[in-house]
Amino acid sequence: MQNADIIIIGGGVMGSSTAYSLRKIGYDGKIIVFEKDPIYEFSSTSRSAGGIRQLYTTDINIQLSRYSLQVYKNFSSTMAIDGEFAEINFRQRGYLFLGSADMMGSFDKQKRLQNTYNVPSELLSTKELLNIIPELNLDGLTGGLYCHEDGYLDPYSVMQGYKKNAQKLGVEYISQEVDTIITEQNKVTGVRLVNGAEYRSRIVINCAGAWGVYLSDKIGIKIPVHPLKRQIFQFDTSVPLQKELPLTVDPTGVYFRHEGDKILTGFSEETKPGIDFTVKKSLFYEEMWPILANRISNFEQVKLTSSWAGLYSFNTADHNAIIGGHPSMEGYYMALGFSGHGMQQAPGVGQGLAELIYYGKYETIDLTPLRFARFSDNDLVLEDAIV
Ligand SMILES: Cc1cc2nc3c(=O)[nH]c(=O)nc-3n(C[C@H](O)[C@H](O)[C@H](O)COP(=O)(O)OP(=O)(O)OC[C@H]3O[C@@H](n4cnc5c(N)ncnc54)[C@H](O)[C@@H]3O)c2cc1C
C-alpha cells in the first residue's frame, strides 16, 4: 500500500492544470496523477478543435474563459522550462458566430453581458463580415458576434506544458488505470488500480474526462454526464482564402477555421452516448460539405486529408462543467462535464480547484455556480452558446 496526499485520476488538460496549479500556489504534499493512456491517443484534449472564446451567455463561463485567455496569451513564456518555450500556437485570429436575423437580438444581449466583463465582443454588420472573410456568402446572414481577442490553439501542447511543469515541481505521473475509488463511510480513502495495487489518499480528484462518469457511478455518485462522440474533418481547398479565418460558426452549427494552410471543421451531430471513436465520412460529405460550400465558394472543391472522432464529457442537465467537492463524500472532488468547452476553461478550473483544496475556498474566480449540488438545489447554469 502506497500513500499520497492528493490523487488525480486522469492526466489530460484538467488533471495536469490542477496538479500544476496546486504546486504553483504552494501545496507541497505528495501528488500522484494516474493516466491510463500515456500517449493520450484517445484523450479529449488531443482530439479537440482548440477553439478559445469568451463569447458565452453566462457570467461564470465568461469569467472562466476570460481568465484562461489571459493565461494562454503568456503561456509560452510563463511555462517555459530551462529556456525552452512552451509553444501552444495560440492564434488570436478571432471567434465569430454568424447570425441570421432572428439570432441578432440574442447576440446583442450576449455582447452586452460580455462587455461588462471587459470582453471586447462586438456585433458586426454584413459589410464588416466581408472585411474579415471576403469570400463569405451572405445569404441568410444579417450579421455576426465577434471577438478579435479569441481564436484557437494547440490543445496537446497546452496539456504537455502543464504536465511538464507539474512534473518539474515534483508531481508524480504513473501510467496506470484506476479501477475504482476506495471509500469508507462516506469518505474517500484512496484508489485501486486495474493491476490490483492500492494507493491511500484522503483526497481524490476525478479528472478522467469522458470516462469519469463511470468512476463516479462505481462509488454510487451519479452525475448527469455521458460520453458523446464528436467528429472533426480536415481538408485542402483548391483555391486558398485571402485571409486567415477566425474560428467561424455558421448558423447551422458547422464550425471551421484554418489549421496551417488546411481547413479544420466540425459539427455537433445527433449521436448515441457512449465510448465510440468511429469516423463516418458520410457526415462530412452529406451534411457538412454542402453547408461549407454554400457559405464559402472556395470550399466547393475540397480534398479531405484527415478526420477523427473524440469524446465530449457531456452534461445532459445544463451543458456545463461540474467542479468542486462532493457534499456527502468527503475528499471526493471532480472536474467533469465540460460539454465541448474545456480547453477554454482549463487554466481557470485548475487554479480554482487548487485554491478550493489548499485554501478551502475559491480566491481567483468563484466557481460555486458550477458545484455538484446545483442539480439538487435546482440552480442550473443554463448556457445558450454551446458548439
Ligand atoms: C472533437 C472535440 C472538439 C472540441 N473542441 C473544443 C474547442 O474548440 N474548445 C474547447 O474549449 N474545448 C473543446 N473540446 C473539449 C475539450 O477538448 C475537453 O473539454 C477537454 O480536453 C477535457 O479535458 P480533460 O482533461 O477533462 O479530459 P481528457 O483530455 O479526456 O483527459 C482525461 C484523461 O483521463 C484518463 N483516464 C480516464 N479514465 C482513467 C482511469 N480510470 N485511470 C487513469 N486514467 C484515466 C484518460 O486517458 C484521459 O487522458 C473538444 C472536444 C472534442 C472531443
Short mmCIF file of C-alpha atoms and ligand atoms in Angstrom, two decimals:
data_model
loop_
_atom_site.label_atom_id
_atom_site.label_comp_id
_atom_site.label_asym_id
_atom_site.label_seq_id
_atom_site.Cartn_x
_atom_site.Cartn_y
_atom_site.Cartn_z
CA MET A 1 0.00 0.00 0.00
CA GLN A 2 1.42 3.37 -1.01
CA ASN A 3 0.37 6.79 0.17
CA ALA A 4 -0.29 10.16 -1.42
CA ASP A 5 -1.87 13.36 -0.17
CA ILE A 6 -3.77 14.01 -3.37
CA ILE A 7 -4.54 11.55 -6.17
CA ILE A 8 -5.69 12.89 -9.52
CA ILE A 9 -7.32 10.41 -11.90
CA GLY A 10 -6.61 11.49 -15.48
CA GLY A 11 -3.60 13.44 -16.73
CA GLY A 12 -5.35 15.34 -19.55
CA VAL A 13 -5.53 19.11 -19.58
CA MET A 14 -7.77 19.28 -16.46
CA GLY A 15 -5.76 16.89 -14.33
CA SER A 16 -2.47 18.46 -15.38
CA SER A 17 -3.65 22.05 -14.95
CA THR A 18 -4.93 21.16 -11.46
CA ALA A 19 -1.71 19.37 -10.46
CA TYR A 20 0.42 22.28 -11.69
CA SER A 21 -1.81 24.90 -10.02
CA LEU A 22 -1.65 23.11 -6.66
CA ARG A 23 2.13 23.33 -6.73
CA LYS A 24 2.14 26.88 -8.05
CA ILE A 25 0.08 28.16 -5.13
CA GLY A 26 2.35 26.41 -2.66
CA TYR A 27 0.86 22.98 -1.95
CA ASP A 28 3.82 20.76 -1.09
CA GLY A 29 2.13 17.43 -0.29
CA LYS A 30 2.59 14.32 -2.40
CA ILE A 31 0.50 14.46 -5.60
CA ILE A 32 0.12 11.45 -7.89
CA VAL A 33 -1.59 11.63 -11.30
CA PHE A 34 -2.76 8.31 -12.76
CA GLU A 35 -3.08 8.26 -16.55
CA LYS A 36 -4.16 5.09 -18.35
CA ASP A 37 -3.26 6.34 -21.85
CA PRO A 38 0.20 7.91 -21.54
CA ILE A 39 0.40 8.80 -25.23
CA TYR A 40 -3.03 10.45 -24.90
CA GLU A 41 -4.27 8.74 -28.04
CA PHE A 42 -7.93 8.83 -27.01
CA SER A 43 -7.98 11.77 -24.60
CA SER A 44 -10.42 14.52 -25.48
CA THR A 45 -7.62 17.04 -25.14
CA SER A 46 -5.63 15.50 -28.02
CA ARG A 47 -8.73 15.32 -30.22
CA SER A 48 -10.05 18.81 -29.51
CA ALA A 49 -10.58 21.64 -32.01
CA GLY A 50 -8.82 24.01 -29.60
CA GLY A 51 -11.26 26.89 -30.04
CA ILE A 52 -10.84 29.65 -27.45
CA ARG A 53 -13.72 32.09 -26.99
CA GLN A 54 -15.16 34.45 -24.43
CA LEU A 55 -18.48 34.53 -26.28
CA TYR A 56 -20.70 32.96 -23.62
CA THR A 57 -24.12 33.76 -22.21
CA THR A 58 -23.46 33.03 -18.53
CA ASP A 59 -21.36 35.07 -16.09
CA ILE A 60 -19.33 32.11 -14.88
CA ASN A 61 -18.37 30.91 -18.36
CA ILE A 62 -17.35 34.41 -19.42
CA GLN A 63 -15.24 34.85 -16.28
CA LEU A 64 -13.58 31.45 -16.68
CA SER A 65 -12.74 31.89 -20.33
CA ARG A 66 -11.54 35.48 -19.81
CA TYR A 67 -9.15 34.32 -17.10
CA SER A 68 -7.96 31.39 -19.20
CA LEU A 69 -7.39 33.59 -22.24
CA GLN A 70 -5.01 35.81 -20.24
CA VAL A 71 -3.10 32.67 -19.18
CA TYR A 72 -2.87 31.38 -22.76
CA LYS A 73 -1.61 34.74 -24.03
CA ASN A 74 1.53 34.36 -21.91
CA PHE A 75 1.65 30.58 -21.72
CA SER A 76 4.69 30.03 -23.91
CA SER A 77 6.94 32.15 -21.69
CA THR A 78 5.40 31.54 -18.26
CA MET A 79 5.53 27.77 -18.79
CA ALA A 80 8.97 27.73 -20.44
CA ILE A 81 11.36 25.20 -18.92
CA ASP A 82 15.12 25.83 -18.96
CA GLY A 83 14.70 28.49 -21.63
CA GLU A 84 12.61 26.27 -23.88
CA PHE A 85 9.30 27.99 -24.69
CA ALA A 86 6.05 26.07 -24.20
CA GLU A 87 4.74 26.92 -27.67
CA ILE A 88 0.96 26.39 -27.94
CA ASN A 89 0.41 28.15 -31.26
CA PHE A 90 -2.30 30.43 -29.88
CA ARG A 91 -3.69 32.23 -32.92
CA GLN A 92 -5.75 35.23 -31.78
CA ARG A 93 -7.45 35.41 -35.11
CA GLY A 94 -10.88 35.90 -33.52
CA TYR A 95 -14.01 33.86 -32.92
CA LEU A 96 -17.09 34.63 -35.00
CA PHE A 97 -20.69 33.49 -34.71
CA LEU A 98 -22.51 34.19 -37.98
CA GLY A 99 -26.11 35.22 -37.38
CA SER A 100 -29.44 35.13 -39.17
CA ALA A 101 -31.99 37.89 -38.50
CA ASP A 102 -33.63 36.00 -35.62
CA MET A 103 -30.28 35.50 -33.85
CA MET A 104 -29.20 39.13 -33.69
CA GLY A 105 -31.33 40.04 -30.65
CA SER A 106 -29.72 37.28 -28.63
CA PHE A 107 -26.23 38.27 -29.90
CA ASP A 108 -26.86 41.82 -28.72
CA LYS A 109 -27.87 40.61 -25.26
CA GLN A 110 -24.79 38.36 -25.08
CA LYS A 111 -22.50 41.15 -26.21
CA ARG A 112 -23.79 43.49 -23.50
CA LEU A 113 -23.17 40.89 -20.79
CA GLN A 114 -19.70 40.05 -22.19
CA ASN A 115 -18.76 43.75 -22.34
CA THR A 116 -19.49 44.11 -18.60
CA TYR A 117 -16.55 41.72 -18.07
CA ASN A 118 -14.37 43.80 -20.45
CA VAL A 119 -14.64 41.23 -23.21
CA PRO A 120 -14.27 43.30 -26.40
CA SER A 121 -17.01 41.44 -28.28
CA GLU A 122 -18.87 43.36 -30.97
CA LEU A 123 -21.80 43.00 -33.32
CA LEU A 124 -20.77 43.02 -36.96
CA SER A 125 -22.77 44.12 -40.00
CA THR A 126 -22.68 42.08 -43.18
CA LYS A 127 -20.21 44.60 -44.62
CA GLU A 128 -17.93 44.09 -41.64
CA LEU A 129 -18.22 40.31 -42.04
CA LEU A 130 -16.78 40.69 -45.52
CA ASN A 131 -13.79 42.57 -44.13
CA ILE A 132 -13.00 39.50 -42.07
CA ILE A 133 -13.92 36.82 -44.64
CA PRO A 134 -14.00 38.42 -48.11
CA GLU A 135 -15.28 35.20 -49.75
CA LEU A 136 -18.28 34.82 -47.39
CA ASN A 137 -21.69 34.20 -48.99
CA LEU A 138 -24.05 36.47 -47.05
CA ASP A 139 -27.23 34.52 -47.93
CA GLY A 140 -29.36 34.19 -44.82
CA LEU A 141 -26.96 36.31 -42.72
CA THR A 142 -27.77 39.60 -41.00
CA GLY A 143 -24.52 40.00 -39.09
CA GLY A 144 -22.33 38.35 -36.52
CA LEU A 145 -20.99 38.32 -32.98
CA TYR A 146 -17.21 38.63 -32.98
CA CYS A 147 -14.35 38.86 -30.51
CA HIS A 148 -10.96 39.66 -32.00
CA GLU A 149 -9.03 38.53 -28.88
CA ASP A 150 -10.26 34.95 -29.23
CA GLY A 151 -9.06 32.24 -31.60
CA TYR A 152 -7.62 28.77 -31.36
CA LEU A 153 -4.58 26.90 -30.10
CA ASP A 154 -2.89 23.52 -30.00
CA PRO A 155 -4.57 21.62 -27.10
CA TYR A 156 -1.98 18.83 -26.92
CA SER A 157 0.82 21.34 -26.36
CA VAL A 158 -1.17 23.09 -23.62
CA MET A 159 -1.56 19.77 -21.81
CA GLN A 160 2.12 18.93 -22.23
CA GLY A 161 3.05 22.39 -20.94
CA TYR A 162 1.06 21.81 -17.76
CA LYS A 163 2.27 18.24 -17.37
CA LYS A 164 5.97 19.04 -17.77
CA ASN A 165 5.72 21.94 -15.33
CA ALA A 166 3.82 19.84 -12.81
CA GLN A 167 6.46 17.11 -13.08
CA LYS A 168 9.22 19.67 -12.70
CA LEU A 169 7.55 20.79 -9.47
CA GLY A 170 7.54 17.22 -8.15
CA VAL A 171 4.16 15.84 -9.23
CA GLU A 172 4.42 12.11 -10.00
CA TYR A 173 2.67 10.73 -13.12
CA ILE A 174 2.01 6.98 -13.13
CA SER A 175 0.87 5.23 -16.32
CA GLN A 176 -1.80 3.00 -14.80
CA GLU A 177 -5.56 2.73 -14.98
CA VAL A 178 -7.61 3.34 -11.86
CA ASP A 179 -10.24 0.63 -11.44
CA THR A 180 -12.12 2.33 -8.64
CA ILE A 181 -12.02 4.94 -5.94
CA ILE A 182 -12.00 3.39 -2.46
CA THR A 183 -14.38 4.83 0.12
CA GLU A 184 -15.22 4.14 3.77
CA GLN A 185 -18.28 5.61 5.46
CA ASN A 186 -18.74 8.48 3.03
CA LYS A 187 -15.06 9.34 2.96
CA VAL A 188 -12.57 8.78 0.18
CA THR A 189 -9.58 6.70 1.32
CA GLY A 190 -7.72 6.03 -1.94
CA VAL A 191 -7.85 4.23 -5.27
CA ARG A 192 -7.43 0.68 -6.52
CA LEU A 193 -5.72 0.19 -9.86
CA VAL A 194 -6.71 -2.31 -12.53
CA ASN A 195 -3.48 -4.20 -11.70
CA GLY A 196 -4.74 -4.61 -8.10
CA ALA A 197 -2.37 -2.16 -6.41
CA GLU A 198 -3.92 0.21 -3.89
CA TYR A 199 -2.90 3.77 -3.06
CA ARG A 200 -4.13 5.60 0.02
CA SER A 201 -5.16 9.25 -0.16
CA ARG A 202 -7.76 11.34 1.66
CA ILE A 203 -8.30 13.43 -1.47
CA VAL A 204 -9.11 12.00 -4.91
CA ILE A 205 -9.89 14.30 -7.85
CA ASN A 206 -11.81 12.79 -10.74
CA CYS A 207 -10.38 14.41 -13.90
CA ALA A 208 -10.99 11.32 -16.03
CA GLY A 209 -12.81 13.22 -18.79
CA ALA A 210 -15.44 11.24 -20.69
CA TRP A 211 -14.64 8.15 -18.57
CA GLY A 212 -15.09 10.00 -15.27
CA VAL A 213 -18.81 9.31 -15.06
CA TYR A 214 -18.15 5.56 -14.86
CA LEU A 215 -15.74 6.00 -11.93
CA SER A 216 -18.30 8.14 -10.16
CA ASP A 217 -21.03 5.54 -10.81
CA LYS A 218 -18.87 2.87 -9.17
CA ILE A 219 -18.98 4.69 -5.84
CA GLY A 220 -22.67 5.38 -6.16
CA ILE A 221 -22.38 9.04 -7.10
CA LYS A 222 -24.50 9.69 -10.16
CA ILE A 223 -23.70 12.69 -12.28
CA PRO A 224 -25.75 13.84 -15.30
CA VAL A 225 -22.90 13.30 -17.75
CA HIS A 226 -22.28 10.90 -20.62
CA PRO A 227 -19.58 10.48 -23.28
CA LEU A 228 -20.68 11.85 -26.64
CA LYS A 229 -18.81 11.36 -29.91
CA ARG A 230 -17.81 14.46 -31.87
CA GLN A 231 -16.08 14.33 -35.27
CA ILE A 232 -13.56 16.62 -36.89
CA PHE A 233 -12.54 16.76 -40.55
CA GLN A 234 -9.58 18.47 -42.14
CA PHE A 235 -9.40 19.37 -45.83
CA ASP A 236 -7.45 21.21 -48.52
CA THR A 237 -9.14 23.75 -50.74
CA SER A 238 -8.10 24.12 -54.36
CA VAL A 239 -8.46 27.93 -54.13
CA PRO A 240 -6.90 29.40 -50.97
CA LEU A 241 -8.72 32.08 -48.98
CA GLN A 242 -7.45 35.66 -48.97
CA LYS A 243 -7.23 35.93 -45.18
CA GLU A 244 -6.74 33.57 -42.27
CA LEU A 245 -10.14 32.57 -40.89
CA PRO A 246 -11.33 33.25 -37.37
CA LEU A 247 -12.94 30.23 -35.75
CA THR A 248 -16.26 30.74 -37.51
CA VAL A 249 -19.57 29.16 -36.53
CA ASP A 250 -22.26 29.04 -39.21
CA PRO A 251 -25.89 29.46 -38.04
CA THR A 252 -26.32 25.72 -38.76
CA GLY A 253 -23.68 24.91 -36.10
CA VAL A 254 -20.98 23.83 -38.58
CA TYR A 255 -17.73 25.46 -37.47
CA PHE A 256 -14.48 25.95 -39.37
CA ARG A 257 -11.06 27.53 -39.00
CA HIS A 258 -7.65 27.40 -40.59
CA GLU A 259 -5.18 24.77 -39.43
CA GLY A 260 -1.99 25.91 -41.17
CA ASP A 261 -2.98 26.06 -44.83
CA LYS A 262 -5.73 23.46 -44.36
CA ILE A 263 -9.26 23.92 -43.01
CA LEU A 264 -10.47 22.15 -39.88
CA THR A 265 -14.21 21.71 -39.44
CA GLY A 266 -16.63 20.08 -37.02
CA PHE A 267 -20.30 19.76 -36.21
CA SER A 268 -22.28 18.51 -33.20
CA GLU A 269 -24.39 15.87 -34.90
CA GLU A 270 -27.09 13.79 -33.22
CA THR A 271 -25.39 10.68 -31.88
CA LYS A 272 -25.84 7.98 -29.26
CA PRO A 273 -23.96 8.37 -25.99
CA GLY A 274 -21.06 6.01 -25.29
CA ILE A 275 -17.37 5.45 -25.96
CA ASP A 276 -17.19 5.47 -29.75
CA PHE A 277 -14.33 6.65 -31.95
CA THR A 278 -15.61 5.53 -35.35
CA VAL A 279 -15.46 8.18 -38.05
CA LYS A 280 -18.32 8.42 -40.52
CA LYS A 281 -17.17 10.36 -43.54
CA SER A 282 -20.77 10.49 -44.72
CA LEU A 283 -21.31 13.17 -42.03
CA PHE A 284 -18.83 15.36 -43.86
CA TYR A 285 -19.85 14.62 -47.45
CA GLU A 286 -23.62 14.55 -46.96
CA GLU A 287 -24.27 17.07 -44.19
CA MET A 288 -21.34 19.41 -43.63
CA TRP A 289 -19.77 19.92 -47.01
CA PRO A 290 -22.96 21.28 -48.69
CA ILE A 291 -23.19 23.89 -45.90
CA LEU A 292 -19.49 24.77 -46.18
CA ALA A 293 -19.55 25.02 -49.98
CA ASN A 294 -22.62 27.24 -49.85
CA ARG A 295 -21.02 29.56 -47.29
CA ILE A 296 -17.62 29.90 -48.98
CA SER A 297 -17.30 29.05 -52.66
CA ASN A 298 -13.60 28.15 -52.21
CA PHE A 299 -14.93 25.08 -50.35
CA GLU A 300 -16.78 23.77 -53.41
CA GLN A 301 -13.74 21.71 -54.35
CA VAL A 302 -12.09 20.10 -51.37
CA LYS A 303 -9.82 17.18 -50.62
CA LEU A 304 -10.37 15.51 -47.27
CA THR A 305 -6.92 14.99 -45.72
CA SER A 306 -7.77 13.62 -42.28
CA SER A 307 -10.61 13.01 -39.86
CA TRP A 308 -11.00 11.79 -36.30
CA ALA A 309 -13.56 11.37 -33.55
CA GLY A 310 -13.20 12.40 -29.93
CA LEU A 311 -15.43 12.46 -26.88
CA TYR A 312 -17.25 15.27 -25.15
CA SER A 313 -17.88 14.67 -21.46
CA PHE A 314 -21.42 15.91 -21.99
CA ASN A 315 -23.53 17.31 -19.16
CA THR A 316 -27.13 16.49 -20.05
CA ALA A 317 -28.63 18.76 -17.37
CA ASP A 318 -27.14 22.16 -18.25
CA HIS A 319 -24.17 21.56 -20.61
CA ASN A 320 -21.63 22.91 -18.15
CA ALA A 321 -18.74 21.73 -16.06
CA ILE A 322 -19.19 20.19 -12.62
CA ILE A 323 -16.40 21.42 -10.39
CA GLY A 324 -15.50 21.06 -6.75
CA GLY A 325 -16.00 18.74 -3.80
CA HIS A 326 -18.91 16.37 -3.37
CA PRO A 327 -21.19 17.46 -0.50
CA SER A 328 -21.63 13.99 1.03
CA MET A 329 -18.45 12.13 0.03
CA GLU A 330 -15.60 13.74 1.93
CA GLY A 331 -12.42 14.06 -0.11
CA TYR A 332 -14.07 13.41 -3.48
CA TYR A 333 -13.52 16.22 -5.98
CA MET A 334 -14.29 16.39 -9.67
CA ALA A 335 -13.81 18.45 -12.81
CA LEU A 336 -16.09 16.80 -15.35
CA GLY A 337 -18.86 17.53 -17.84
CA PHE A 338 -17.18 20.23 -19.92
CA SER A 339 -19.50 19.56 -22.86
CA GLY A 340 -17.07 20.78 -25.52
CA HIS A 341 -15.64 23.88 -23.84
CA GLY A 342 -12.94 22.52 -21.57
CA MET A 343 -9.90 23.93 -23.35
CA GLN A 344 -11.06 27.49 -22.82
CA GLN A 345 -11.65 26.79 -19.13
CA ALA A 346 -8.74 24.56 -18.14
CA PRO A 347 -6.43 27.23 -16.66
CA GLY A 348 -9.25 28.74 -14.56
CA VAL A 349 -10.55 25.35 -13.46
CA GLY A 350 -7.12 24.10 -12.39
CA GLN A 351 -6.49 27.30 -10.46
CA GLY A 352 -9.94 27.16 -8.82
CA LEU A 353 -9.73 23.53 -7.75
CA ALA A 354 -6.24 24.07 -6.37
CA GLU A 355 -7.47 27.03 -4.29
CA LEU A 356 -10.51 25.13 -3.05
CA ILE A 357 -8.35 22.24 -1.85
CA TYR A 358 -5.41 24.25 -0.48
CA TYR A 359 -7.18 27.33 0.97
CA GLY A 360 -10.63 25.79 1.46
CA LYS A 361 -12.22 28.46 -0.76
CA TYR A 362 -12.10 29.97 -4.21
CA GLU A 363 -9.95 33.09 -4.47
CA THR A 364 -9.44 33.96 -8.13
CA ILE A 365 -12.88 33.13 -9.58
CA ASP A 366 -15.83 31.93 -7.53
CA LEU A 367 -16.66 28.60 -9.18
CA THR A 368 -19.52 27.88 -6.77
CA PRO A 369 -22.14 28.18 -9.56
CA LEU A 370 -20.59 25.03 -11.08
CA ARG A 371 -20.86 23.00 -7.85
CA PHE A 372 -22.21 19.45 -7.87
CA ALA A 373 -25.10 20.46 -5.57
CA ARG A 374 -26.61 22.81 -8.16
CA PHE A 375 -28.63 19.88 -9.51
CA SER A 376 -30.35 19.17 -6.20
CA ASP A 377 -30.53 22.91 -5.45
CA ASN A 378 -32.36 23.39 -8.77
CA ASP A 379 -29.88 26.12 -9.60
CA LEU A 380 -28.69 25.09 -13.06
CA VAL A 381 -26.26 27.20 -15.10
CA LEU A 382 -28.02 27.35 -18.44
CA GLU A 383 -25.59 28.26 -21.21
CA ASP A 384 -27.06 29.10 -24.62
CA ALA A 385 -23.81 29.34 -26.60
CA ILE A 386 -22.88 25.67 -26.94
CA VAL A 387 -20.96 24.49 -30.02
C1 LIG B 1 -13.89 16.87 -31.16
C2 LIG B 1 -13.74 17.78 -29.97
C3 LIG B 1 -13.66 19.15 -30.17
C4 LIG B 1 -13.51 20.00 -29.09
N1 LIG B 1 -13.38 21.35 -29.32
C5 LIG B 1 -13.18 22.18 -28.28
C6 LIG B 1 -12.98 23.57 -28.50
O1 LIG B 1 -12.98 24.03 -29.64
N2 LIG B 1 -12.75 24.36 -27.44
C7 LIG B 1 -12.76 23.86 -26.15
O2 LIG B 1 -12.57 24.64 -25.21
N3 LIG B 1 -12.94 22.56 -25.92
C8 LIG B 1 -13.15 21.71 -26.94
N4 LIG B 1 -13.34 20.38 -26.71
C9 LIG B 1 -13.45 19.92 -25.33
C10 LIG B 1 -12.10 19.80 -24.66
O3 LIG B 1 -11.19 19.19 -25.52
C11 LIG B 1 -12.29 19.00 -23.37
O4 LIG B 1 -13.27 19.63 -22.56
C12 LIG B 1 -11.01 18.88 -22.57
O5 LIG B 1 -9.96 18.44 -23.37
C13 LIG B 1 -11.25 17.92 -21.42
O6 LIG B 1 -10.03 17.66 -20.77
P1 LIG B 1 -9.98 16.54 -19.66
O7 LIG B 1 -8.63 16.58 -19.07
O8 LIG B 1 -11.17 16.68 -18.77
O9 LIG B 1 -10.25 15.18 -20.47
P2 LIG B 1 -9.21 14.27 -21.26
O10 LIG B 1 -8.32 15.06 -22.13
O11 LIG B 1 -10.01 13.19 -21.91
O12 LIG B 1 -8.33 13.66 -20.10
C14 LIG B 1 -8.86 12.69 -19.22
C15 LIG B 1 -7.79 11.63 -19.07
O13 LIG B 1 -8.20 10.68 -18.11
C16 LIG B 1 -7.65 9.44 -18.47
N5 LIG B 1 -8.42 8.42 -17.76
C17 LIG B 1 -9.73 8.13 -17.91
N6 LIG B 1 -10.09 7.14 -17.06
C18 LIG B 1 -8.99 6.81 -16.36
C19 LIG B 1 -8.74 5.83 -15.34
N7 LIG B 1 -9.73 5.06 -14.88
N8 LIG B 1 -7.48 5.74 -14.86
C20 LIG B 1 -6.49 6.55 -15.32
N9 LIG B 1 -6.67 7.47 -16.29
C21 LIG B 1 -7.91 7.61 -16.80
C22 LIG B 1 -7.84 9.41 -19.97
O14 LIG B 1 -6.96 8.51 -20.58
C23 LIG B 1 -7.56 10.85 -20.36
O15 LIG B 1 -6.23 11.05 -20.77
C24 LIG B 1 -13.47 19.49 -27.77
C25 LIG B 1 -13.52 18.10 -27.56
C26 LIG B 1 -13.65 17.26 -28.65
C27 LIG B 1 -13.71 15.78 -28.43
#
